[in-house]
Amino acid sequence: MSELYEEVDDPDGYFGEAVAAHYDGASDDPSDEVFGPEAVNPVVDLIAGLAGGPGAEGGARALEFGVGTGRIALPLARRGVRVHGIDLSRAMVERLRAKPGGEDIGVTIGDFATARVEGPGFPVAYLVFNTINNLTTQDAQVDCFRNAAAHLVPGGCFVIEVLVPDLRRLPPGQNAVPFRVGPTRLGFDTYDVATQGMRSHHVTVVDGRTEYRSIPFRYVWPAELDLMARLAGMRLRDRWAGWKGEPFTNDSTKHVSVWEKVRAESPVRATAAL
């Protein structure tokens, strides 16, 4: 097995207590902007609109794969959407529970590629912030699409936000690309192009002491996701470069894609000639 895919010995996976304790942000981390209203509100606007779609009788409902500490689920619930989440990490869910309104979010502990939520289907399921890449095999990613489709009502939508693979920054013979360089934080990704494997490495200096952690991913192409959707009985409805509907182009660094569960076709009726 490639070292890119070595697993961590923690029932919470790579998002155990050590990560959960700091996940909601450190003041010197530029990625904290994803927790601000400018980043969160457009996501909530789109998901809330879809949550009131087909099968939403009795109120808007949404299913989040990788609900984590509730960055999207909590403001979505404040919009009147009943949110249920699936997450492997109990440590992350404990942070969700400790927040105002967190006890009202239903959570199933398990792998979102396979874990099932009992009850009626959802108008929308969503998976944001590159979390599809946490599934480190193509089979697991395909299973995720099938699991989403199984939870959706006919005409319901599956939404994914994920980066476009950044291989144009990878010169021949090099397998590492830095994404953060600073006096107290260093981050870089290493790639295995043959397997679409990557691992993000994070080095942090705290009180003169160096801490290191790394997380494996499998990057995935937009067209590959479309095929996974087709295998699960869904088809692409929309693709944008961001949550505000920006056009997706050759230069887009990420995409927000919406696949719709195909409605069962009306049976063909044949009339016999008398």
mmCIF file of C-alpha atoms in Angstrom, residues 168-264:
data_model
loop_
_atom_site.group_PDB
_atom_site.id
_atom_site.type_symbol
_atom_site.label_atom_id
_atom_site.label_comp_id
_atom_site.label_asym_id
_atom_site.label_seq_id
_atom_site.Cartn_x
_atom_site.Cartn_y
_atom_site.Cartn_z
ATOM 1 C CA ARG A 168 -0.670 22.264 -13.377
ATOM 2 C CA ARG A 169 1.500 23.385 -10.448
ATOM 3 C CA LEU A 170 3.331 20.047 -10.427
ATOM 4 C CA PRO A 171 6.431 20.110 -12.706
ATOM 5 C CA PRO A 172 7.772 16.834 -14.144
ATOM 6 C CA GLY A 173 9.799 14.969 -11.542
ATOM 7 C CA GLN A 174 8.263 16.813 -8.573
ATOM 8 C CA ASN A 175 5.599 15.371 -6.282
ATOM 9 C CA ALA A 176 5.136 18.166 -3.716
ATOM 10 C CA VAL A 177 3.346 21.533 -3.926
ATOM 11 C CA PRO A 178 3.308 24.042 -1.036
ATOM 12 C CA PHE A 179 0.007 25.707 -0.122
ATOM 13 C CA ARG A 180 1.122 27.649 2.967
ATOM 14 C CA VAL A 181 4.549 29.003 3.934
ATOM 15 C CA GLY A 182 4.936 31.094 7.070
ATOM 16 C CA PRO A 183 7.088 31.474 10.186
ATOM 17 C CA THR A 184 4.795 29.287 12.322
ATOM 18 C CA ARG A 185 2.874 27.241 9.746
ATOM 19 C CA LEU A 186 4.004 25.203 6.758
ATOM 20 C CA GLY A 187 1.704 23.202 4.502
ATOM 21 C CA PHE A 188 2.319 21.173 1.376
ATOM 22 C CA ASP A 189 0.610 18.448 -0.643
ATOM 23 C CA THR A 190 2.353 15.371 -2.022
ATOM 24 C CA TYR A 191 0.905 13.548 -5.021
ATOM 25 C CA ASP A 192 0.871 10.038 -6.452
ATOM 26 C CA VAL A 193 -0.432 10.794 -9.931
ATOM 27 C CA ALA A 194 -0.711 7.116 -10.919
ATOM 28 C CA THR A 195 -3.336 6.487 -8.212
ATOM 29 C CA GLN A 196 -4.812 10.022 -7.873
ATOM 30 C CA GLY A 197 -3.573 9.895 -4.304
ATOM 31 C CA MET A 198 -2.448 12.927 -2.354
ATOM 32 C CA ARG A 199 -1.549 13.716 1.224
ATOM 33 C CA SER A 200 -1.702 17.109 2.895
ATOM 34 C CA HIS A 201 1.102 17.803 5.372
ATOM 35 C CA HIS A 202 0.778 20.409 8.117
ATOM 36 C CA VAL A 203 3.727 21.629 10.207
ATOM 37 C CA THR A 204 2.966 24.028 13.070
ATOM 38 C CA VAL A 205 5.328 25.711 15.518
ATOM 39 C CA VAL A 206 3.735 26.182 18.953
ATOM 40 C CA ASP A 207 5.835 27.720 21.763
ATOM 41 C CA GLY A 208 9.011 26.756 19.922
ATOM 42 C CA ARG A 209 7.850 23.153 19.538
ATOM 43 C CA THR A 210 7.108 21.653 16.124
ATOM 44 C CA GLU A 211 3.917 19.668 15.569
ATOM 45 C CA TYR A 212 3.270 17.620 12.440
ATOM 46 C CA ARG A 213 0.159 15.921 11.077
ATOM 47 C CA SER A 214 -0.881 14.656 7.666
ATOM 48 C CA ILE A 215 -4.127 13.537 6.069
ATOM 49 C CA PRO A 216 -4.557 11.379 2.932
ATOM 50 C CA PHE A 217 -6.991 12.199 0.127
ATOM 51 C CA ARG A 218 -7.944 11.014 -3.340
ATOM 52 C CA TYR A 219 -8.380 13.851 -5.798
ATOM 53 C CA VAL A 220 -11.119 13.459 -8.382
ATOM 54 C CA TRP A 221 -11.918 15.139 -11.696
ATOM 55 C CA PRO A 222 -15.275 16.785 -12.542
ATOM 56 C CA ALA A 223 -15.960 14.370 -15.412
ATOM 57 C CA GLU A 224 -15.150 11.434 -13.133
ATOM 58 C CA LEU A 225 -17.720 12.678 -10.627
ATOM 59 C CA ASP A 226 -20.295 12.949 -13.412
ATOM 60 C CA LEU A 227 -19.738 9.293 -14.269
ATOM 61 C CA MET A 228 -20.068 8.303 -10.605
ATOM 62 C CA ALA A 229 -23.363 10.170 -10.532
ATOM 63 C CA ARG A 230 -24.561 8.379 -13.655
ATOM 64 C CA LEU A 231 -23.712 5.005 -12.097
ATOM 65 C CA ALA A 232 -25.881 6.018 -9.131
ATOM 66 C CA GLY A 233 -28.851 7.055 -11.258
ATOM 67 C CA MET A 234 -28.211 10.800 -11.196
ATOM 68 C CA ARG A 235 -27.369 13.369 -13.852
ATOM 69 C CA LEU A 236 -25.588 16.706 -13.776
ATOM 70 C CA ARG A 237 -27.955 19.644 -13.386
ATOM 71 C CA ASP A 238 -25.588 22.542 -12.635
ATOM 72 C CA ARG A 239 -21.889 23.243 -12.230
ATOM 73 C CA TRP A 240 -20.413 26.540 -11.059
ATOM 74 C CA ALA A 241 -17.036 27.838 -9.939
ATOM 75 C CA GLY A 242 -18.505 28.838 -6.572
ATOM 76 C CA TRP A 243 -21.601 29.048 -4.421
ATOM 77 C CA LYS A 244 -22.778 32.291 -6.004
ATOM 78 C CA GLY A 245 -23.209 30.693 -9.420
ATOM 79 C CA GLU A 246 -19.947 31.934 -10.943
ATOM 80 C CA PRO A 247 -19.283 30.383 -14.395
ATOM 81 C CA PHE A 248 -17.086 27.290 -14.359
ATOM 82 C CA THR A 249 -14.143 27.790 -16.744
ATOM 83 C CA ASN A 250 -10.740 26.366 -17.627
ATOM 84 C CA ASP A 251 -9.216 28.546 -14.899
ATOM 85 C CA SER A 252 -11.621 27.611 -12.107
ATOM 86 C CA THR A 253 -9.841 26.251 -9.047
ATOM 87 C CA LYS A 254 -12.921 24.568 -7.566
ATOM 88 C CA HIS A 255 -16.466 23.667 -8.524
ATOM 89 C CA VAL A 256 -19.865 23.358 -6.921
ATOM 90 C CA SER A 257 -21.821 20.665 -8.761
ATOM 91 C CA VAL A 258 -25.450 19.628 -8.464
ATOM 92 C CA TRP A 259 -26.667 16.219 -9.648
ATOM 93 C CA GLU A 260 -30.344 15.352 -9.787
ATOM 94 C CA LYS A 261 -31.747 11.908 -9.043
ATOM 95 C CA VAL A 262 -33.455 10.773 -12.208
ATOM 96 C CA ARG A 263 -37.189 10.353 -11.837
ATOM 97 C CA ALA A 264 -38.611 6.990 -12.847
#
